[in-house]
Amino acid sequence: MLLASAVVVWEWLNEHGRWRPYSPAVSHHIEAVVRAGPRAGGSVVLGQVDSRLAPYIIDLQSMNQFRQDTGTLRPVRRNYYDPSSAPGKGVVWEWENDNGSWTPYDMEVGITIQHAYEKQHPWIDLTSVGFSYVIDFSTMGQINRQTQRQRRVRRRLDLVYPMVTGALPKAQSWPASPASAASPAAPPCSCPQCVLVMSVKAAVANGGSAGPLQPPAARKHMPPSGAARLPPPPGPVAKPLDSTGTIRGPVKPVPSQAIRRQASGTPAGVTMGSPASPPGDNGKTGRVALATLNRTNLQRLAIAQSRVLIASGVPTVPVKNLNGSSPVNPALAGITGILMSAAGLPVCLTRPPKLVLHPPPVSKSEIKSIPGVSNTSRKTTKKQAKKGKTPEEVLKKYLQKVRHPPDEDCTICMERLTAPSGYKGLQPTVKPDLVGKLSRCGHIYHIYCLVAMYNNGNKDGSLQCPTCKTIYGVKTGTQPPGKMEYHLIPHSLPGHPDCKTIRIIYSIPPGIQGPEHPNPGKSFSARGFPRHCYLPDSEKGRKVLKLLLVAWDRRLIFAIGTSSTTGESDTVIWNEVHHKTEFGSNLTGHGYPDANYLDNVLAELAAQGISEDSTTQEKD
């Protein structure tokens, strides 16, 4: 135990291995549950303090955060920082992300920035804390040292994180101290999640009866023997930093190693498959009663409680037993895990695999050109439309006139082919009763309708049959100007261990929409660029690359429209040719291994009129 004063910041581990801080309000809420001891049930429902965190519950026994709708399980920790640092003053440093919202820096990074700010340094290089960024305080901007891309940053005042004084434990454990356990019980939360969690734990602690569960208030909370002591309740909380930027002096004495000592991710004295005893009459009775529960009784109780979950609208979470691979589906999410764990049965909640978006760092000397592919980049400029031909002249190349049309519908205007066209738009210079047949696919339409359809499209000299999607001529798109880079890197993709990797980098800046775009003259955004994509350096992978180059030149890779993921309009979006943007995983479906991807993308390119013959046409 180390004597010190510190602020407590609760943090969670993201998929990139970074500890991300909860907000001060959420940390205060978690800390209040910790200090309440066993009477609080050992579970923290984060939605009670922040509605955006409604799906999340923290289990203090396992020090894990559960996401109820997806089953994601992430470690959490209770970390300590110097009271004179940013979290002790309520200072939060944030950067602006691509959708215009603000994201807080990791706590270590925020503390480093605040320290430089207080010293009135003009800028701070974040290389020392593992990030290739420079923060310029004069412009309040973040500059990427490699790409020189800039983002806005801001310094915001928030609540001060909770303060502790006295003895800081080397490792966090649960339940809390006997003193806190013996204190009068606080009124229990009445939300469905808390009632369910508490009632299930009460049933197990009382002997595992499958009958009606007692409400949490009916339980008697006695601490188990040997429970580790937590820090005493905090003293007066320091006020936030005022608007003049006044800085408090450091608290003395506080050893630096004591301030940064963090709680263990696993409770002290708890081992996998043999957790600490739950609360009972004497610390042993509970263990004896639980020992009488077999797997069948626990499963029966879990299924009964699952009905409560489903009826109350709480999503379920998959739980996997270590002795088998089948998920316990209708039920109970983390609660089944808590029940089985409490009875000494081995259980583990499924952990999400790690997302690997990018390859390991590659030096310039390791980047090579791709054999058989000329150059290492392509640029596109504004639209190069074919001019000098009217729509009627263009369509004449692809149509044969039909003198005696069949008695069926034109699938464009839905009028009979034997009657005039029902299209009521701009008047083409052809008669509305003329009928034509497309030369390759044989589908028949009013020529009046085909001319109107062409006028409403890209007007690039090509035509696509509205029924079978056969393309006549060379189809081009409306992709805005940008750059496509491609090269070899010396790493292998999952599922392709015997070859290197082709990396493609797309760069498109924001700009103003042209006449071919949805809203001419209006600005468009370009989120997430540069975008990195990956192909195996195999024979088929190089074939796909060559066809992607044709698609890029024809402006078919991207378009301007509404994002299906964010809902943002007037932004650059993918255009029906799927790319792999995950290098070392396939969590989102946009990574490897994927045995069918190369064949699928060849089919998608073919649907855009791009095949092996297209590469010859481009050369001609």
XYZ file of C-alpha atoms in Angstrom:
620
model
C 0.000 0.000 0.000
C 1.331 3.414 -0.949
C 0.285 6.652 0.741
C -0.639 9.278 -1.825
C -3.325 11.543 -3.208
C -4.529 10.931 -6.729
C -7.385 11.325 -9.153
C -9.085 8.144 -10.304
C -9.751 7.655 -14.017
C -11.637 4.571 -15.176
C -10.478 3.387 -18.601
C -11.374 0.676 -21.139
C -9.126 -1.138 -23.628
C -10.026 -0.605 -27.286
C -9.346 -2.914 -30.243
C -6.037 -1.175 -30.971
C -4.618 -1.856 -27.512
C -5.103 1.721 -26.276
C -6.605 2.517 -22.872
C -9.402 5.030 -23.463
C -10.769 7.115 -20.567
C -14.397 7.196 -19.559
C -15.734 10.721 -19.059
C -15.447 12.328 -15.601
C -19.190 11.821 -15.010
C -18.988 8.110 -15.867
C -15.852 7.667 -13.720
C -17.677 9.287 -10.770
C -20.579 6.869 -11.301
C -18.328 3.793 -11.405
C -16.370 5.009 -8.398
C -19.576 5.460 -6.422
C -20.524 1.829 -7.058
C -17.028 0.669 -6.061
C -17.184 2.559 -2.793
C -20.708 1.342 -2.049
C -19.295 -2.164 -1.729
C -21.258 -5.428 -2.179
C -24.612 -3.780 -1.509
C -24.336 -2.212 -4.962
C -24.187 -5.649 -6.560
C -20.820 -5.390 -8.269
C -22.309 -4.327 -11.625
C -22.327 -0.822 -13.103
C -24.981 0.135 -15.668
C -23.338 2.934 -17.624
C -26.581 4.044 -19.293
C -27.721 5.487 -15.969
C -25.239 8.362 -16.302
C -24.777 8.582 -20.097
C -27.603 7.518 -22.416
C -25.114 6.894 -25.236
C -23.635 4.055 -23.145
C -26.985 2.312 -22.579
C -25.830 -1.085 -23.994
C -22.838 -1.293 -21.622
C -22.489 -2.923 -18.193
C -19.264 -3.192 -16.184
C -18.781 -6.292 -14.029
C -16.424 -5.351 -11.200
C -15.635 -8.965 -10.339
C -13.995 -9.658 -13.667
C -13.099 -6.006 -14.405
C -14.729 -6.254 -17.836
C -17.184 -4.158 -19.813
C -20.005 -6.076 -21.565
C -21.849 -4.734 -24.590
C -25.254 -6.387 -24.451
C -26.313 -6.054 -28.097
C -23.117 -7.463 -29.647
C -21.536 -9.558 -26.894
C -18.293 -7.582 -27.012
C -16.182 -7.942 -23.872
C -13.430 -5.438 -23.067
C -11.121 -5.101 -20.036
C -11.461 -2.039 -17.814
C -9.078 -0.633 -15.222
C -9.006 1.884 -12.387
C -6.024 4.160 -12.979
C -4.438 6.850 -10.818
C -2.978 10.184 -11.920
C -1.341 13.187 -10.266
C -3.981 15.624 -8.910
C -2.061 18.505 -10.516
C -2.360 16.946 -13.989
C -5.142 17.517 -16.533
C -7.744 15.076 -15.080
C -7.239 16.631 -11.631
C -8.133 20.051 -13.037
C -11.052 19.015 -15.229
C -9.106 19.769 -18.430
C -9.939 17.636 -21.479
C -7.977 17.855 -24.762
C -9.865 16.715 -27.873
C -9.304 16.414 -31.626
C -11.872 16.863 -34.389
C -12.613 13.678 -36.327
C -13.811 13.290 -39.917
C -17.518 13.683 -39.142
C -16.963 16.940 -37.267
C -17.397 15.603 -33.725
C -14.753 15.798 -31.000
C -12.791 12.833 -29.597
C -10.765 13.019 -26.346
C -7.102 12.056 -26.448
C -5.833 9.118 -24.397
C -5.248 10.280 -20.844
C -1.438 10.122 -21.083
C -1.511 12.165 -24.282
C -3.903 14.721 -22.806
C -1.694 15.111 -19.732
C 1.386 15.610 -21.948
C -0.397 18.272 -24.028
C -1.677 20.073 -20.937
C 1.794 20.093 -19.344
C 3.288 21.772 -22.447
C 0.360 24.199 -22.567
C 0.922 25.229 -18.940
C 4.626 25.753 -19.647
C 3.563 28.093 -22.479
C 5.431 26.108 -25.093
C 4.493 27.119 -28.656
C 4.063 23.477 -29.675
C 4.501 19.897 -28.433
C 5.809 16.844 -30.328
C 3.841 13.713 -29.312
C 6.463 11.256 -30.564
C 7.531 10.592 -26.981
C 4.098 9.158 -26.189
C 3.884 7.054 -29.346
C 2.105 9.347 -31.818
C 3.554 10.973 -34.950
C 1.789 14.290 -34.364
C 2.709 17.856 -33.445
C 0.244 20.076 -31.555
C 0.571 23.767 -32.503
C -0.930 25.882 -29.713
C -0.898 29.081 -31.789
C -3.329 27.606 -34.338
C -4.824 24.949 -32.017
C -4.107 22.358 -34.675
C -2.748 18.801 -34.837
C -0.260 18.134 -37.647
C 0.567 14.626 -38.893
C 4.366 14.529 -39.208
C 4.229 12.054 -42.103
C 1.337 13.341 -44.234
C 1.230 16.971 -42.988
C -2.537 16.624 -42.654
C -3.986 19.006 -40.083
C -6.905 18.678 -37.702
C -8.357 21.095 -35.182
C -7.843 20.489 -31.469
C -9.503 22.108 -28.486
C -9.055 22.428 -24.723
C -12.276 21.991 -22.770
C -13.168 22.242 -19.085
C -15.217 19.407 -17.585
C -15.814 17.880 -14.168
C -12.763 17.015 -12.106
C -12.224 13.239 -11.976
C -12.900 11.621 -8.554
C -10.157 12.120 -5.952
C -8.749 9.579 -3.495
C -6.434 10.211 -0.574
C -4.627 7.829 1.731
C -3.606 4.299 0.776
C -3.630 3.359 -2.897
C -3.873 -0.422 -3.432
C -1.372 -2.107 -5.720
C -4.165 -4.221 -7.165
C -7.903 -3.689 -7.241
C -10.172 -6.345 -5.768
C -13.871 -6.866 -5.213
C -15.944 -6.861 -2.960
C -14.982 -3.728 -1.106
C -13.863 -3.380 2.479
C -15.902 -4.833 5.373
C -16.535 -1.313 6.635
C -18.266 -0.312 3.446
C -20.176 -3.574 3.310
C -21.539 -3.094 6.809
C -22.865 0.378 6.098
C -26.629 0.823 5.627
C -27.930 -0.356 2.273
C -28.687 2.352 -0.248
C -31.998 2.251 -2.108
C -31.532 -0.136 -5.039
C -31.872 1.014 -8.642
C -35.240 0.023 -10.119
C -34.278 -0.164 -13.793
C -34.879 -3.612 -15.428
C -31.170 -4.268 -15.948
C -30.197 -3.632 -12.317
C -33.199 -5.518 -10.914
C -32.336 -8.499 -13.082
C -28.640 -8.523 -12.229
C -29.292 -8.139 -8.510
C -32.070 -10.722 -8.371
C -30.033 -13.362 -10.173
C -27.080 -12.815 -7.854
C -29.415 -12.961 -4.848
C -30.870 -16.274 -5.998
C -27.435 -17.841 -6.377
C -26.200 -16.503 -3.041
C -29.308 -17.893 -1.292
C -28.720 -21.426 -2.462
C -29.684 -21.532 -6.098
C -33.413 -21.961 -5.695
C -35.220 -22.045 -8.997
C -38.290 -20.483 -7.388
C -39.230 -16.807 -7.358
C -36.276 -14.500 -6.879
C -36.200 -12.113 -3.945
C -35.729 -8.405 -4.587
C -32.234 -7.090 -3.917
C -33.344 -5.116 -0.862
C -34.216 -8.370 0.914
C -30.598 -9.569 0.911
C -28.275 -9.276 3.872
C -24.828 -8.179 2.721
C -21.933 -9.566 4.709
C -18.371 -9.248 3.403
C -16.294 -12.365 2.715
C -13.305 -12.951 4.890
C -10.020 -11.561 3.712
C -11.533 -8.878 1.531
C -8.959 -6.305 0.481
C -9.491 -2.751 1.644
C -10.289 -0.030 -0.871
C -9.315 3.604 -0.419
C -11.494 5.555 2.036
C -14.064 8.015 0.650
C -12.477 11.039 -0.960
C -11.873 14.344 0.697
C -13.080 17.631 -0.741
C -12.987 17.607 -4.536
C -10.842 20.316 -6.107
C -12.646 22.837 -8.283
C -12.087 22.822 -12.058
C -9.438 25.033 -13.602
C -10.867 28.541 -13.892
C -11.148 30.532 -17.089
C -7.963 32.486 -16.380
C -5.877 29.351 -16.634
C -4.748 29.437 -12.978
C -2.742 26.323 -12.158
C -2.716 24.601 -8.791
C 0.520 23.648 -7.156
C 1.415 19.963 -6.921
C 0.259 17.879 -3.968
C 3.155 16.822 -1.791
C 4.554 14.284 -1.366
C 3.374 12.078 -4.244
C 5.868 9.552 -5.647
C 5.478 9.375 -9.414
C 5.482 5.599 -9.406
C 2.615 5.654 -6.919
C 0.497 7.994 -9.026
C 0.767 5.909 -12.202
C 0.251 2.540 -10.487
C -2.834 0.993 -12.025
C -5.320 -1.576 -10.835
C -4.912 -5.111 -12.061
C -7.308 -6.293 -14.768
C -7.982 -9.446 -12.698
C -9.259 -9.175 -9.122
C -6.735 -10.044 -6.450
C -6.961 -13.608 -5.250
C -9.304 -14.667 -8.052
C -8.304 -17.353 -10.518
C -10.066 -18.483 -13.681
C -12.617 -21.144 -12.906
C -12.307 -20.580 -9.152
C -13.578 -17.121 -8.294
C -13.805 -15.551 -4.883
C -16.710 -16.548 -2.672
C -19.890 -14.543 -3.036
C -21.421 -12.835 -0.025
C -22.936 -15.272 2.491
C -23.646 -15.497 6.173
C -20.045 -16.179 7.120
C -18.041 -16.300 3.925
C -18.208 -20.122 3.814
C -21.933 -20.826 3.798
C -22.299 -19.256 0.384
C -19.572 -21.486 -1.046
C -21.138 -24.638 0.424
C -24.564 -23.753 -0.950
C -23.168 -22.946 -4.391
C -21.232 -26.181 -4.468
C -24.550 -28.045 -4.449
C -25.632 -26.368 -7.701
C -25.007 -28.456 -10.769
C -24.790 -27.287 -14.337
C -28.412 -28.251 -15.056
C -29.791 -26.124 -12.224
C -27.732 -23.135 -13.338
C -28.880 -23.498 -16.911
C -32.526 -23.757 -15.767
C -32.129 -20.565 -13.778
C -30.405 -18.856 -16.706
C -33.183 -19.813 -19.109
C -35.840 -18.589 -16.679
C -34.085 -15.264 -16.356
C -33.618 -15.041 -20.109
C -37.383 -14.814 -20.461
C -37.289 -11.757 -18.220
C -34.528 -10.261 -20.376
C -36.359 -10.856 -23.614
C -39.682 -9.624 -22.223
C -38.080 -6.402 -20.977
C -36.401 -5.784 -24.309
C -32.822 -6.240 -23.068
C -30.700 -7.743 -25.910
C -28.947 -11.048 -25.265
C -25.223 -11.723 -25.532
C -23.437 -14.935 -26.584
C -21.561 -16.744 -23.819
C -19.221 -19.659 -24.487
C -18.263 -22.437 -22.092
C -14.599 -23.412 -22.088
C -15.564 -27.090 -22.387
C -17.648 -26.540 -25.509
C -18.040 -24.164 -28.403
C -21.802 -23.724 -28.649
C -23.183 -20.331 -27.514
C -25.806 -20.164 -24.782
C -28.178 -18.372 -27.129
C -31.390 -17.221 -25.601
C -29.894 -15.729 -22.709
C -28.248 -13.960 -20.222
C -25.211 -12.427 -21.610
C -22.739 -11.680 -18.846
C -25.196 -12.828 -16.207
C -24.871 -16.482 -17.254
C -21.127 -16.065 -16.987
C -21.441 -14.581 -13.505
C -23.714 -17.427 -12.392
C -21.478 -20.224 -13.704
C -18.353 -18.500 -12.483
C -19.829 -18.095 -9.003
C -20.507 -21.826 -8.852
C -16.926 -22.667 -9.767
C -17.793 -23.813 -13.282
C -15.289 -22.824 -15.979
C -16.733 -20.191 -18.284
C -15.448 -17.489 -20.531
C -17.294 -14.742 -22.343
C -16.273 -14.415 -25.958
C -13.634 -11.757 -26.554
C -13.603 -9.844 -29.831
C -10.596 -10.545 -32.051
C -8.260 -7.636 -32.596
C -8.925 -5.402 -35.593
C -5.811 -5.059 -37.775
C -6.377 -2.347 -40.367
C -2.810 -1.673 -41.457
C 0.386 -3.709 -42.016
C 3.530 -3.282 -39.910
C 5.553 -0.167 -40.774
C 7.299 -0.328 -44.156
C 10.353 1.729 -45.098
C 10.651 3.424 -48.481
C 13.398 1.009 -49.523
C 11.021 -1.936 -48.968
C 8.301 -0.529 -51.230
C 8.643 -1.955 -54.758
C 6.885 -1.465 -58.066
C 4.603 -4.254 -59.303
C 6.024 -6.436 -62.108
C 3.938 -6.186 -65.262
C 2.197 -2.968 -64.164
C 3.535 0.331 -65.447
C 4.096 3.319 -63.160
C 3.102 3.465 -59.492
C 0.250 5.998 -59.572
C -2.604 7.349 -61.684
C -4.444 10.662 -61.531
C -7.915 11.504 -62.757
C -9.010 14.958 -63.765
C -12.400 16.343 -64.587
C -14.833 14.541 -66.813
C -13.735 13.912 -70.388
C -17.125 13.509 -72.044
C -17.540 12.556 -75.644
C -18.961 15.570 -77.467
C -20.378 16.295 -80.857
C -22.998 13.537 -80.931
C -26.664 13.882 -80.083
C -28.390 11.175 -77.986
C -30.187 9.966 -81.081
C -26.857 9.540 -82.908
C -25.378 7.620 -79.984
C -28.320 5.231 -79.668
C -28.473 4.623 -83.393
C -25.279 2.531 -83.063
C -26.884 0.142 -80.547
C -30.478 -0.141 -81.854
C -32.430 -1.849 -84.594
C -35.819 -0.399 -85.495
C -38.807 -2.676 -84.912
C -41.586 -2.121 -87.448
C -44.089 -4.506 -85.836
C -43.566 -4.328 -82.047
C -44.888 -7.147 -79.840
C -47.943 -6.543 -77.652
C -46.017 -6.185 -74.370
C -44.965 -3.424 -71.989
C -42.038 -1.072 -72.396
C -40.295 -1.577 -69.042
C -39.210 2.086 -68.902
C -42.589 3.845 -69.233
C -44.769 0.746 -68.565
C -47.005 1.535 -71.565
C -47.671 -1.023 -74.303
C -45.082 -1.022 -77.071
C -47.907 -0.850 -79.582
C -48.934 2.529 -78.096
C -46.914 5.767 -77.896
C -44.399 6.236 -75.082
C -45.848 7.357 -71.766
C -42.746 9.320 -70.781
C -43.622 12.926 -69.918
C -40.213 14.502 -69.435
C -38.152 16.599 -71.850
C -39.209 16.030 -75.425
C -36.584 14.143 -77.472
C -36.484 14.778 -81.199
C -37.924 11.358 -82.040
C -41.490 10.253 -82.440
C -43.009 8.731 -79.293
C -44.348 5.668 -81.121
C -41.007 4.461 -82.564
C -39.744 1.161 -81.114
C -36.197 -0.236 -81.163
C -34.407 -3.434 -80.144
C -30.962 -3.433 -78.512
C -28.610 -5.302 -80.822
C -26.849 -7.595 -78.311
C -29.405 -8.470 -75.641
C -32.536 -8.146 -77.818
C -34.673 -6.212 -75.311
C -37.237 -3.868 -76.888
C -38.192 -0.326 -75.769
C -39.667 2.890 -77.069
C -36.772 4.807 -78.635
C -38.321 7.928 -77.089
C -37.865 6.319 -73.626
C -34.257 5.274 -74.319
C -33.328 8.798 -75.414
C -34.905 10.226 -72.258
C -33.014 7.671 -70.115
C -29.742 8.576 -71.829
C -30.314 12.300 -71.247
C -30.864 11.627 -67.523
C -27.604 9.658 -67.236
C -23.926 10.421 -67.618
C -24.212 11.128 -71.368
C -20.791 9.577 -72.007
C -21.610 7.744 -75.231
C -22.548 4.480 -73.498
C -25.906 2.855 -72.768
C -26.876 0.177 -70.242
C -29.919 -2.017 -70.824
C -32.340 -1.341 -67.937
C -33.500 -4.973 -67.949
C -30.359 -7.123 -68.143
C -27.674 -4.443 -67.487
C -25.771 -5.237 -70.694
C -23.440 -2.315 -71.428
C -23.156 -0.809 -74.900
C -20.053 1.310 -75.506
C -17.626 2.280 -72.721
C -19.298 3.097 -69.421
C -17.773 5.908 -67.375
C -18.679 7.339 -63.986
C -18.699 10.607 -62.073
C -15.769 10.028 -59.719
C -14.257 13.353 -58.587
C -10.579 14.143 -59.303
C -7.977 12.301 -57.244
C -4.946 10.026 -57.184
C -4.487 6.232 -57.080
C -1.133 4.843 -55.889
C -0.116 1.173 -55.960
C 2.994 -0.763 -54.964
C 4.291 -3.936 -53.313
C 4.975 -4.269 -49.587
C 6.914 -7.204 -48.052
C 4.086 -8.614 -45.913
C 1.571 -11.383 -46.541
C -2.202 -11.246 -46.163
C -4.067 -13.866 -44.085
C -4.896 -16.733 -46.420
C -2.100 -15.783 -48.840
C 1.107 -16.761 -47.000
C 3.149 -17.432 -50.139
C 3.033 -13.971 -51.709
C 3.593 -10.341 -50.872
C 0.862 -7.715 -50.794
C -0.276 -5.093 -53.282
C -1.211 -1.924 -51.432
C -3.496 0.613 -53.128
C -3.848 4.134 -51.733
C -6.735 6.293 -52.926
C -6.581 10.049 -52.294
C -9.504 12.338 -53.138
C -9.753 15.874 -51.718
C -13.053 17.635 -50.994
C -14.249 20.046 -53.657
C -17.180 21.467 -55.627
C -19.614 19.248 -57.517
C -19.641 19.464 -61.297
C -22.588 19.326 -63.714
C -22.511 15.504 -63.713
C -22.944 15.295 -59.934
C -26.154 15.253 -57.818
C -25.939 18.920 -56.705
C -23.843 20.970 -59.169
C -22.066 23.918 -57.588
C -22.433 22.562 -54.046
C -19.388 21.460 -52.027
C -18.750 17.775 -51.306
C -16.802 16.159 -48.478
C -14.217 13.379 -48.742
C -14.090 11.419 -45.463
C -11.467 8.839 -44.551
C -8.913 9.631 -47.240
C -6.312 8.457 -47.980
C -7.982 5.026 -48.076
C -5.663 1.992 -48.002
C -6.736 -1.228 -49.751
C -4.991 -4.580 -50.172
C -4.671 -7.368 -52.756
C -2.489 -10.498 -52.728
C 0.447 -10.282 -55.148
C -0.697 -13.383 -57.009
C -1.530 -13.850 -60.679
C -5.223 -13.215 -60.018
C -4.436 -10.338 -57.631
C -2.433 -8.543 -60.344
C -5.271 -9.166 -62.818
C -7.688 -7.475 -60.419
C -5.283 -4.548 -60.004
C -5.050 -3.999 -63.763
C -8.838 -3.952 -64.042
C -9.110 -1.592 -61.058
C -6.770 0.758 -62.921
C -9.177 0.695 -65.865
C -12.076 1.371 -63.476
C -10.139 4.276 -61.969
C -9.439 5.787 -65.382
C -13.140 5.450 -66.240
C -14.055 7.132 -62.930
C -16.007 4.126 -61.636
C -14.363 3.437 -58.242
C -16.025 6.286 -56.329
C -19.057 8.526 -56.730
C -20.678 11.412 -54.868
C -23.808 10.510 -52.940
C -25.138 9.633 -49.476
C -23.021 7.460 -47.167
C -24.790 4.231 -46.150
C -22.797 4.113 -42.882
C -23.062 7.705 -41.631
C -26.066 9.016 -43.592
C -24.060 12.047 -44.703
C -25.069 13.421 -48.108
C -22.865 15.087 -50.725
C -19.850 12.991 -49.790
C -17.488 10.630 -51.646
C -18.721 7.015 -51.459
C -17.661 3.639 -52.875
C -19.322 2.797 -56.195
C -20.279 -0.917 -56.221
C -16.726 -2.307 -56.516
C -15.787 -3.775 -53.137
C -12.303 -3.265 -51.705
C -10.489 -4.906 -48.800
C -9.494 -2.234 -46.278
C -8.464 -4.534 -43.373
C -4.933 -5.858 -43.700
C -4.625 -8.492 -40.977
C -8.199 -9.356 -39.943
C -11.710 -9.750 -41.312
C -13.911 -8.432 -38.515
C -15.928 -6.054 -40.685
C -16.082 -8.292 -43.768
C -13.612 -6.004 -45.541
C -10.487 -8.053 -44.832
C -8.782 -11.403 -45.238
C -8.971 -14.380 -45.373
C -11.743 -14.392 -47.979
C -11.402 -17.196 -50.493
C -14.055 -15.784 -52.851
C -13.085 -12.117 -52.841
C -11.003 -11.990 -56.030
C -13.665 -13.835 -58.034
C -16.386 -11.612 -56.585
C -14.608 -8.363 -57.426
C -13.922 -9.618 -60.977
C -17.683 -10.172 -61.325
C -18.393 -6.674 -59.961
C -15.957 -5.155 -62.437
C -17.550 -7.130 -65.257
C -20.916 -5.647 -64.252
C -19.338 -2.221 -64.840
C -18.248 -3.331 -68.321
C -14.622 -3.993 -67.334
C -12.973 -7.289 -68.326
C -9.619 -8.460 -69.657
C -10.604 -7.059 -73.062
C -10.870 -3.632 -71.427
C -7.122 -3.449 -70.776
C -6.509 -3.917 -74.502
C -9.103 -1.225 -75.319
C -7.403 1.212 -72.961
C -4.046 0.681 -74.679
C -5.664 1.220 -78.069
